Amino acid sequence: ARFSDTPVQIYLLFEHKSTHDSSIFLQLLRYMVALWSMDQDNNRRPTVVLPFVVYHGTSGWSLPERFHDFCPVPEFLKFYALDFAPLVLDAGRISDQEIQGRVGHLGAAATLLALKHIFDKTYQEYVSALKAIGADLDERTFQSVVEYLLIYREIEDPQIAETITKTLNRSEEMPNIVEKWMDVGLQKGLEEGRQEGRQEGRQEAIEKLLIRTHLSPSEIATTLDVNLDWVLEIQKNLKNIS
């Protein structure tokens, strides 16, 4: 990027949260150290990191704003102690109209609306929130927001998926979204992972979601209620295999 006439290199670090996670500062700090370690390994000076948190929980964001608030430091030591403040976007505090009007990228607006409404009481409310822009979404984004809903709500009925696509003003013939991710193996993996807590079942579910859907690692971690670091590790292993 450029600041006035000065070229500037910046890392933008994004983290997604659906609940109040008090470990967020330590998590962001681990990522920041990993980025600086990568700089060091490549004989570069440490790059400025700007951490962002995209939050869409059912209650407003209420965690501390700064690291100093999370890890209190006596006033006379603050000059010497580490401090940083992530920028927090609380989707629940922004109206749908403002998201649609102020977010310049349609796919980003759809993503924020999908995150904001995933915890609505019914799937119809989620679909209604996306209806105004549904017809204009590119196919990849459209499938992502619908898959997100189907997986989180565990919707297996193809007729409901068809109703959703029609409600979102999609008239073209599309492949059955449910069939793309709901097969015997995935269903078994989800069932074993959630009900029996078996590690193998969850890993199989994560692998298939990474391969067969457009969901991000953060969305998969939220959907299956697993640690994001584990999903990222599985994703890295899949890339190494391919």
PDB file of C-alpha atoms in Angstrom:
ATOM      1  CA  ALA A   1       0.000   0.000   0.000  1.00  0.00           C
ATOM      2  CA  ARG A   2       0.978   3.679  -0.069  1.00  0.00           C
ATOM      3  CA  PHE A   3       0.662   6.255   2.705  1.00  0.00           C
ATOM      4  CA  SER A   4       0.964   9.668   1.065  1.00  0.00           C
ATOM      5  CA  ASP A   5       4.089   9.136  -1.053  1.00  0.00           C
ATOM      6  CA  THR A   6       5.559   6.398   1.109  1.00  0.00           C
ATOM      7  CA  PRO A   7       5.230   2.716   0.125  1.00  0.00           C
ATOM      8  CA  VAL A   8       4.104   0.622   3.106  1.00  0.00           C
ATOM      9  CA  GLN A   9       3.829  -3.123   3.532  1.00  0.00           C
ATOM     10  CA  ILE A  10       1.105  -4.273   5.936  1.00  0.00           C
ATOM     11  CA  TYR A  11      -0.208  -7.657   7.002  1.00  0.00           C
ATOM     12  CA  LEU A  12      -3.994  -7.704   7.439  1.00  0.00           C
ATOM     13  CA  LEU A  13      -4.824 -10.424   9.945  1.00  0.00           C
ATOM     14  CA  PHE A  14      -8.492 -11.514  10.024  1.00  0.00           C
ATOM     15  CA  GLU A  15     -10.034 -13.701  12.719  1.00  0.00           C
ATOM     16  CA  HIS A  16     -13.670 -14.821  12.802  1.00  0.00           C
ATOM     17  CA  LYS A  17     -15.584 -15.337  16.050  1.00  0.00           C
ATOM     18  CA  SER A  18     -19.159 -16.376  16.738  1.00  0.00           C
ATOM     19  CA  THR A  19     -18.818 -16.413  20.536  1.00  0.00           C
ATOM     20  CA  HIS A  20     -17.028 -14.378  23.176  1.00  0.00           C
ATOM     21  CA  ASP A  21     -13.639 -16.053  23.251  1.00  0.00           C
ATOM     22  CA  SER A  22     -11.480 -14.627  26.020  1.00  0.00           C
ATOM     23  CA  SER A  23      -8.386 -16.177  24.435  1.00  0.00           C
ATOM     24  CA  ILE A  24      -8.709 -13.969  21.332  1.00  0.00           C
ATOM     25  CA  PHE A  25      -5.749 -11.764  22.281  1.00  0.00           C
ATOM     26  CA  LEU A  26      -3.426 -14.727  22.779  1.00  0.00           C
ATOM     27  CA  GLN A  27      -4.670 -16.279  19.525  1.00  0.00           C
ATOM     28  CA  LEU A  28      -4.039 -13.095  17.557  1.00  0.00           C
ATOM     29  CA  LEU A  29      -0.648 -12.712  19.220  1.00  0.00           C
ATOM     30  CA  ARG A  30       0.347 -16.260  18.168  1.00  0.00           C
ATOM     31  CA  TYR A  31      -0.583 -15.454  14.572  1.00  0.00           C
ATOM     32  CA  MET A  32       1.341 -12.174  14.700  1.00  0.00           C
ATOM     33  CA  VAL A  33       4.450 -13.904  16.047  1.00  0.00           C
ATOM     34  CA  ALA A  34       4.106 -16.538  13.309  1.00  0.00           C
ATOM     35  CA  LEU A  35       4.051 -13.795  10.661  1.00  0.00           C
ATOM     36  CA  TRP A  36       7.088 -12.070  12.159  1.00  0.00           C
ATOM     37  CA  SER A  37       8.902 -15.404  12.370  1.00  0.00           C
ATOM     38  CA  MET A  38       8.180 -15.907   8.674  1.00  0.00           C
ATOM     39  CA  ASP A  39       9.669 -12.476   7.999  1.00  0.00           C
ATOM     40  CA  GLN A  40      12.759 -13.412   9.972  1.00  0.00           C
ATOM     41  CA  ASP A  41      13.130 -16.718   8.120  1.00  0.00           C
ATOM     42  CA  ASN A  42      13.084 -14.753   4.853  1.00  0.00           C
ATOM     43  CA  ASN A  43      15.596 -12.158   6.086  1.00  0.00           C
ATOM     44  CA  ARG A  44      12.962  -9.407   6.193  1.00  0.00           C
ATOM     45  CA  ARG A  45      12.351  -6.801   8.838  1.00  0.00           C
ATOM     46  CA  PRO A  46       9.142  -7.442  10.807  1.00  0.00           C
ATOM     47  CA  THR A  47       6.086  -6.221   8.928  1.00  0.00           C
ATOM     48  CA  VAL A  48       3.340  -4.169  10.564  1.00  0.00           C
ATOM     49  CA  VAL A  49       0.334  -6.372  11.413  1.00  0.00           C
ATOM     50  CA  LEU A  50      -3.184  -4.948  11.650  1.00  0.00           C
ATOM     51  CA  PRO A  51      -5.458  -7.491  13.385  1.00  0.00           C
ATOM     52  CA  PHE A  52      -9.187  -7.533  12.615  1.00  0.00           C
ATOM     53  CA  VAL A  53     -11.906  -9.525  14.377  1.00  0.00           C
ATOM     54  CA  VAL A  54     -15.170 -10.206  12.544  1.00  0.00           C
ATOM     55  CA  TYR A  55     -17.722 -11.093  15.216  1.00  0.00           C
ATOM     56  CA  HIS A  56     -21.322 -12.238  14.760  1.00  0.00           C
ATOM     57  CA  GLY A  57     -22.433 -13.656  18.098  1.00  0.00           C
ATOM     58  CA  THR A  58     -25.948 -13.452  19.468  1.00  0.00           C
ATOM     59  CA  SER A  59     -24.908 -10.832  22.039  1.00  0.00           C
ATOM     60  CA  GLY A  60     -22.831  -7.725  21.440  1.00  0.00           C
ATOM     61  CA  TRP A  61     -19.043  -7.817  21.605  1.00  0.00           C
ATOM     62  CA  SER A  62     -18.049  -7.034  25.182  1.00  0.00           C
ATOM     63  CA  LEU A  63     -14.454  -8.224  25.502  1.00  0.00           C
ATOM     64  CA  PRO A  64     -11.633  -5.747  26.273  1.00  0.00           C
ATOM     65  CA  GLU A  65     -10.561  -3.440  23.474  1.00  0.00           C
ATOM     66  CA  ARG A  66      -6.816  -3.578  24.131  1.00  0.00           C
ATOM     67  CA  PHE A  67      -4.276  -6.167  25.206  1.00  0.00           C
ATOM     68  CA  HIS A  68      -3.478  -3.993  28.247  1.00  0.00           C
ATOM     69  CA  ASP A  69      -7.111  -4.352  29.316  1.00  0.00           C
ATOM     70  CA  PHE A  70      -6.941  -8.125  28.885  1.00  0.00           C
ATOM     71  CA  CYS A  71      -3.591  -8.341  30.660  1.00  0.00           C
ATOM     72  CA  PRO A  72      -3.598  -5.435  33.144  1.00  0.00           C
ATOM     73  CA  VAL A  73      -0.310  -3.601  33.476  1.00  0.00           C
ATOM     74  CA  PRO A  74       0.595  -1.134  36.240  1.00  0.00           C
ATOM     75  CA  GLU A  75       0.680   2.407  34.875  1.00  0.00           C
ATOM     76  CA  PHE A  76       4.424   2.826  35.454  1.00  0.00           C
ATOM     77  CA  LEU A  77       5.163  -0.287  33.334  1.00  0.00           C
ATOM     78  CA  LYS A  78       2.865   0.429  30.366  1.00  0.00           C
ATOM     79  CA  PHE A  79       5.634   2.125  28.400  1.00  0.00           C
ATOM     80  CA  TYR A  80       7.623  -1.129  28.419  1.00  0.00           C
ATOM     81  CA  ALA A  81       4.855  -3.725  28.054  1.00  0.00           C
ATOM     82  CA  LEU A  82       3.428  -5.142  24.853  1.00  0.00           C
ATOM     83  CA  ASP A  83       0.094  -3.663  23.762  1.00  0.00           C
ATOM     84  CA  PHE A  84      -2.146  -3.820  20.684  1.00  0.00           C
ATOM     85  CA  ALA A  85      -5.800  -3.243  19.872  1.00  0.00           C
ATOM     86  CA  PRO A  86      -7.603  -5.311  17.209  1.00  0.00           C
ATOM     87  CA  LEU A  87     -10.241  -3.622  15.090  1.00  0.00           C
ATOM     88  CA  VAL A  88     -13.549  -5.362  15.852  1.00  0.00           C
ATOM     89  CA  LEU A  89     -16.480  -5.541  13.441  1.00  0.00           C
ATOM     90  CA  ASP A  90     -19.603  -6.592  15.362  1.00  0.00           C
ATOM     91  CA  ALA A  91     -22.023  -7.561  12.580  1.00  0.00           C
ATOM     92  CA  GLY A  92     -24.959  -7.676  14.985  1.00  0.00           C
ATOM     93  CA  ARG A  93     -24.705  -3.939  15.634  1.00  0.00           C
ATOM     94  CA  ILE A  94     -24.915  -3.000  11.960  1.00  0.00           C
ATOM     95  CA  SER A  95     -28.252  -2.934  10.138  1.00  0.00           C
ATOM     96  CA  ASP A  96     -28.749  -5.034   7.016  1.00  0.00           C
ATOM     97  CA  GLN A  97     -29.390  -1.860   5.029  1.00  0.00           C
ATOM     98  CA  GLU A  98     -26.095  -0.355   6.177  1.00  0.00           C
ATOM     99  CA  ILE A  99     -24.192  -3.507   5.251  1.00  0.00           C
ATOM    100  CA  GLN A 100     -25.731  -3.512   1.780  1.00  0.00           C
ATOM    101  CA  GLY A 101     -25.202   0.224   1.322  1.00  0.00           C
ATOM    102  CA  ARG A 102     -21.694   0.685   2.696  1.00  0.00           C
ATOM    103  CA  VAL A 103     -19.893  -2.542   1.770  1.00  0.00           C
ATOM    104  CA  GLY A 104     -18.706  -1.994  -1.773  1.00  0.00           C
ATOM    105  CA  HIS A 105     -18.131  -5.656  -2.636  1.00  0.00           C
ATOM    106  CA  LEU A 106     -21.320  -7.694  -3.099  1.00  0.00           C
ATOM    107  CA  GLY A 107     -19.689 -10.952  -2.019  1.00  0.00           C
ATOM    108  CA  ALA A 108     -18.363  -9.346   1.174  1.00  0.00           C
ATOM    109  CA  ALA A 109     -21.814  -7.911   1.935  1.00  0.00           C
ATOM    110  CA  ALA A 110     -23.398 -11.345   1.432  1.00  0.00           C
ATOM    111  CA  THR A 111     -20.807 -12.934   3.714  1.00  0.00           C
ATOM    112  CA  LEU A 112     -21.460 -10.430   6.507  1.00  0.00           C
ATOM    113  CA  LEU A 113     -25.224 -10.897   6.172  1.00  0.00           C
ATOM    114  CA  ALA A 114     -24.803 -14.688   6.240  1.00  0.00           C
ATOM    115  CA  LEU A 115     -22.660 -14.514   9.387  1.00  0.00           C
ATOM    116  CA  LYS A 116     -25.014 -12.042  11.057  1.00  0.00           C
ATOM    117  CA  HIS A 117     -28.151 -14.131  10.476  1.00  0.00           C
ATOM    118  CA  ILE A 118     -26.839 -17.693  10.866  1.00  0.00           C
ATOM    119  CA  PHE A 119     -28.190 -17.814  14.438  1.00  0.00           C
ATOM    120  CA  ASP A 120     -31.687 -16.595  13.490  1.00  0.00           C
ATOM    121  CA  LYS A 121     -34.523 -18.711  14.858  1.00  0.00           C
ATOM    122  CA  THR A 122     -35.527 -20.051  11.435  1.00  0.00           C
ATOM    123  CA  TYR A 123     -33.716 -20.589   8.158  1.00  0.00           C
ATOM    124  CA  GLN A 124     -36.404 -18.457   6.482  1.00  0.00           C
ATOM    125  CA  GLU A 125     -35.131 -15.391   8.372  1.00  0.00           C
ATOM    126  CA  TYR A 126     -31.602 -16.079   7.124  1.00  0.00           C
ATOM    127  CA  VAL A 127     -32.836 -16.403   3.546  1.00  0.00           C
ATOM    128  CA  SER A 128     -34.973 -13.279   3.831  1.00  0.00           C
ATOM    129  CA  ALA A 129     -31.936 -11.224   4.867  1.00  0.00           C
ATOM    130  CA  LEU A 130     -30.130 -12.252   1.661  1.00  0.00           C
ATOM    131  CA  LYS A 131     -33.105 -11.984  -0.668  1.00  0.00           C
ATOM    132  CA  ALA A 132     -32.419  -8.420  -1.814  1.00  0.00           C
ATOM    133  CA  ILE A 133     -28.998  -9.327  -3.250  1.00  0.00           C
ATOM    134  CA  GLY A 134     -29.442 -13.059  -3.913  1.00  0.00           C
ATOM    135  CA  ALA A 135     -30.083 -12.731  -7.640  1.00  0.00           C
ATOM    136  CA  ASP A 136     -26.917 -10.655  -8.168  1.00  0.00           C
ATOM    137  CA  LEU A 137     -24.444 -12.935  -6.391  1.00  0.00           C
ATOM    138  CA  ASP A 138     -21.880 -14.852  -8.399  1.00  0.00           C
ATOM    139  CA  GLU A 139     -22.371 -18.621  -8.305  1.00  0.00           C
ATOM    140  CA  ARG A 140     -19.458 -19.308  -5.946  1.00  0.00           C
ATOM    141  CA  THR A 141     -20.644 -16.805  -3.310  1.00  0.00           C
ATOM    142  CA  PHE A 142     -24.250 -17.912  -3.687  1.00  0.00           C
ATOM    143  CA  GLN A 143     -23.349 -21.547  -3.121  1.00  0.00           C
ATOM    144  CA  SER A 144     -21.156 -20.614  -0.151  1.00  0.00           C
ATOM    145  CA  VAL A 145     -23.896 -18.759   1.731  1.00  0.00           C
ATOM    146  CA  VAL A 146     -26.441 -21.504   0.999  1.00  0.00           C
ATOM    147  CA  GLU A 147     -24.040 -24.303   1.980  1.00  0.00           C
ATOM    148  CA  TYR A 148     -23.257 -22.423   5.197  1.00  0.00           C
ATOM    149  CA  LEU A 149     -26.960 -22.429   6.082  1.00  0.00           C
ATOM    150  CA  LEU A 150     -27.551 -26.059   5.084  1.00  0.00           C
ATOM    151  CA  ILE A 151     -24.616 -27.365   7.105  1.00  0.00           C
ATOM    152  CA  TYR A 152     -25.242 -25.247  10.195  1.00  0.00           C
ATOM    153  CA  ARG A 153     -28.963 -26.134  10.226  1.00  0.00           C
ATOM    154  CA  GLU A 154     -28.251 -29.742   9.189  1.00  0.00           C
ATOM    155  CA  ILE A 155     -30.792 -29.417   6.369  1.00  0.00           C
ATOM    156  CA  GLU A 156     -30.845 -32.617   4.313  1.00  0.00           C
ATOM    157  CA  ASP A 157     -34.108 -32.163   2.399  1.00  0.00           C
ATOM    158  CA  PRO A 158     -33.401 -31.287  -1.277  1.00  0.00           C
ATOM    159  CA  GLN A 159     -36.815 -29.628  -1.523  1.00  0.00           C
ATOM    160  CA  ILE A 160     -35.850 -27.101   1.157  1.00  0.00           C
ATOM    161  CA  ALA A 161     -32.628 -26.359  -0.733  1.00  0.00           C
ATOM    162  CA  GLU A 162     -34.681 -25.811  -3.877  1.00  0.00           C
ATOM    163  CA  THR A 163     -37.077 -23.516  -2.009  1.00  0.00           C
ATOM    164  CA  ILE A 164     -34.112 -21.500  -0.740  1.00  0.00           C
ATOM    165  CA  THR A 165     -32.682 -21.003  -4.232  1.00  0.00           C
ATOM    166  CA  LYS A 166     -36.071 -19.885  -5.564  1.00  0.00           C
ATOM    167  CA  THR A 167     -36.592 -17.498  -2.651  1.00  0.00           C
ATOM    168  CA  LEU A 168     -33.215 -15.943  -3.452  1.00  0.00           C
ATOM    169  CA  ASN A 169     -34.418 -15.342  -7.019  1.00  0.00           C
ATOM    170  CA  ARG A 170     -32.159 -17.923  -8.632  1.00  0.00           C
ATOM    171  CA  SER A 171     -33.978 -19.198 -11.673  1.00  0.00           C
ATOM    172  CA  GLU A 172     -31.162 -21.089 -13.398  1.00  0.00           C
ATOM    173  CA  GLU A 173     -30.793 -24.841 -13.114  1.00  0.00           C
ATOM    174  CA  MET A 174     -28.254 -25.536 -10.382  1.00  0.00           C
ATOM    175  CA  PRO A 175     -26.843 -28.829  -9.122  1.00  0.00           C
ATOM    176  CA  ASN A 176     -28.410 -30.141  -5.966  1.00  0.00           C
ATOM    177  CA  ILE A 177     -26.368 -28.382  -3.281  1.00  0.00           C
ATOM    178  CA  VAL A 178     -27.326 -30.903  -0.639  1.00  0.00           C
ATOM    179  CA  GLU A 179     -25.909 -33.783  -2.668  1.00  0.00           C
ATOM    180  CA  LYS A 180     -22.590 -31.955  -3.038  1.00  0.00           C
ATOM    181  CA  TRP A 181     -21.723 -32.371   0.614  1.00  0.00           C
ATOM    182  CA  MET A 182     -24.205 -34.831   2.125  1.00  0.00           C
ATOM    183  CA  ASP A 183     -23.086 -38.340   1.223  1.00  0.00           C
ATOM    184  CA  VAL A 184     -22.853 -41.447   3.368  1.00  0.00           C
ATOM    185  CA  GLY A 185     -19.258 -40.867   4.400  1.00  0.00           C
ATOM    186  CA  LEU A 186     -19.757 -37.230   5.379  1.00  0.00           C
ATOM    187  CA  GLN A 187     -22.954 -38.003   7.248  1.00  0.00           C
ATOM    188  CA  LYS A 188     -21.146 -40.740   9.147  1.00  0.00           C
ATOM    189  CA  GLY A 189     -18.287 -38.378   9.924  1.00  0.00           C
ATOM    190  CA  LEU A 190     -20.590 -35.656  11.236  1.00  0.00           C
ATOM    191  CA  GLU A 191     -22.589 -38.178  13.249  1.00  0.00           C
ATOM    192  CA  GLU A 192     -19.536 -39.788  14.799  1.00  0.00           C
ATOM    193  CA  GLY A 193     -17.886 -36.440  15.442  1.00  0.00           C
ATOM    194  CA  ARG A 194     -20.871 -34.846  17.150  1.00  0.00           C
ATOM    195  CA  GLN A 195     -22.521 -37.726  18.963  1.00  0.00           C
ATOM    196  CA  GLU A 196     -19.617 -40.010  19.824  1.00  0.00           C
ATOM    197  CA  GLY A 197     -16.854 -37.409  19.843  1.00  0.00           C
ATOM    198  CA  ARG A 198     -14.596 -39.596  17.740  1.00  0.00           C
ATOM    199  CA  GLN A 199     -11.576 -37.787  16.344  1.00  0.00           C
ATOM    200  CA  GLU A 200     -11.538 -39.788  13.117  1.00  0.00           C
ATOM    201  CA  GLY A 201     -15.151 -38.936  12.352  1.00  0.00           C
ATOM    202  CA  ARG A 202     -14.580 -35.232  12.782  1.00  0.00           C
ATOM    203  CA  GLN A 203     -11.410 -35.260  10.724  1.00  0.00           C
ATOM    204  CA  GLU A 204     -13.209 -37.009   7.867  1.00  0.00           C
ATOM    205  CA  ALA A 205     -16.009 -34.422   8.030  1.00  0.00           C
ATOM    206  CA  ILE A 206     -13.503 -31.549   8.014  1.00  0.00           C
ATOM    207  CA  GLU A 207     -11.575 -32.997   5.057  1.00  0.00           C
ATOM    208  CA  LYS A 208     -14.723 -33.432   2.983  1.00  0.00           C
ATOM    209  CA  LEU A 209     -15.996 -29.939   3.797  1.00  0.00           C
ATOM    210  CA  LEU A 210     -12.626 -28.454   2.805  1.00  0.00           C
ATOM    211  CA  ILE A 211     -12.643 -30.376  -0.487  1.00  0.00           C
ATOM    212  CA  ARG A 212     -16.296 -30.213  -1.482  1.00  0.00           C
ATOM    213  CA  THR A 213     -17.557 -26.842  -0.281  1.00  0.00           C
ATOM    214  CA  HIS A 214     -16.603 -23.177  -0.425  1.00  0.00           C
ATOM    215  CA  LEU A 215     -16.686 -22.824   3.356  1.00  0.00           C
ATOM    216  CA  SER A 216     -13.652 -21.205   4.931  1.00  0.00           C
ATOM    217  CA  PRO A 217     -11.690 -22.972   7.697  1.00  0.00           C
ATOM    218  CA  SER A 218     -13.211 -20.554  10.233  1.00  0.00           C
ATOM    219  CA  GLU A 219     -16.749 -21.381   9.075  1.00  0.00           C
ATOM    220  CA  ILE A 220     -16.030 -25.115   9.246  1.00  0.00           C
ATOM    221  CA  ALA A 221     -14.587 -24.760  12.745  1.00  0.00           C
ATOM    222  CA  THR A 222     -17.697 -22.868  13.860  1.00  0.00           C
ATOM    223  CA  THR A 223     -20.090 -25.306  12.179  1.00  0.00           C
ATOM    224  CA  LEU A 224     -18.487 -28.434  13.656  1.00  0.00           C
ATOM    225  CA  ASP A 225     -17.518 -26.746  16.924  1.00  0.00           C
ATOM    226  CA  VAL A 226     -13.836 -27.670  16.610  1.00  0.00           C
ATOM    227  CA  ASN A 227     -10.587 -25.763  17.078  1.00  0.00           C
ATOM    228  CA  LEU A 228      -9.663 -23.560  14.102  1.00  0.00           C
ATOM    229  CA  ASP A 229      -5.981 -24.495  14.402  1.00  0.00           C
ATOM    230  CA  TRP A 230      -6.916 -28.146  13.815  1.00  0.00           C
ATOM    231  CA  VAL A 231      -8.904 -27.271  10.678  1.00  0.00           C
ATOM    232  CA  LEU A 232      -5.965 -25.215   9.361  1.00  0.00           C
ATOM    233  CA  GLU A 233      -3.602 -28.131  10.046  1.00  0.00           C
ATOM    234  CA  ILE A 234      -5.866 -30.511   8.099  1.00  0.00           C
ATOM    235  CA  GLN A 235      -6.101 -27.999   5.244  1.00  0.00           C
ATOM    236  CA  LYS A 236      -2.288 -27.722   5.130  1.00  0.00           C
ATOM    237  CA  ASN A 237      -1.941 -31.532   5.050  1.00  0.00           C
ATOM    238  CA  LEU A 238      -4.450 -31.768   2.187  1.00  0.00           C
ATOM    239  CA  LYS A 239      -2.478 -29.201   0.179  1.00  0.00           C
ATOM    240  CA  ASN A 240       0.759 -31.134   0.764  1.00  0.00           C
ATOM    241  CA  ILE A 241      -0.884 -34.346  -0.455  1.00  0.00           C
ATOM    242  CA  SER A 242      -2.260 -32.699  -3.589  1.00  0.00           C
TER     243      SER A 242
END
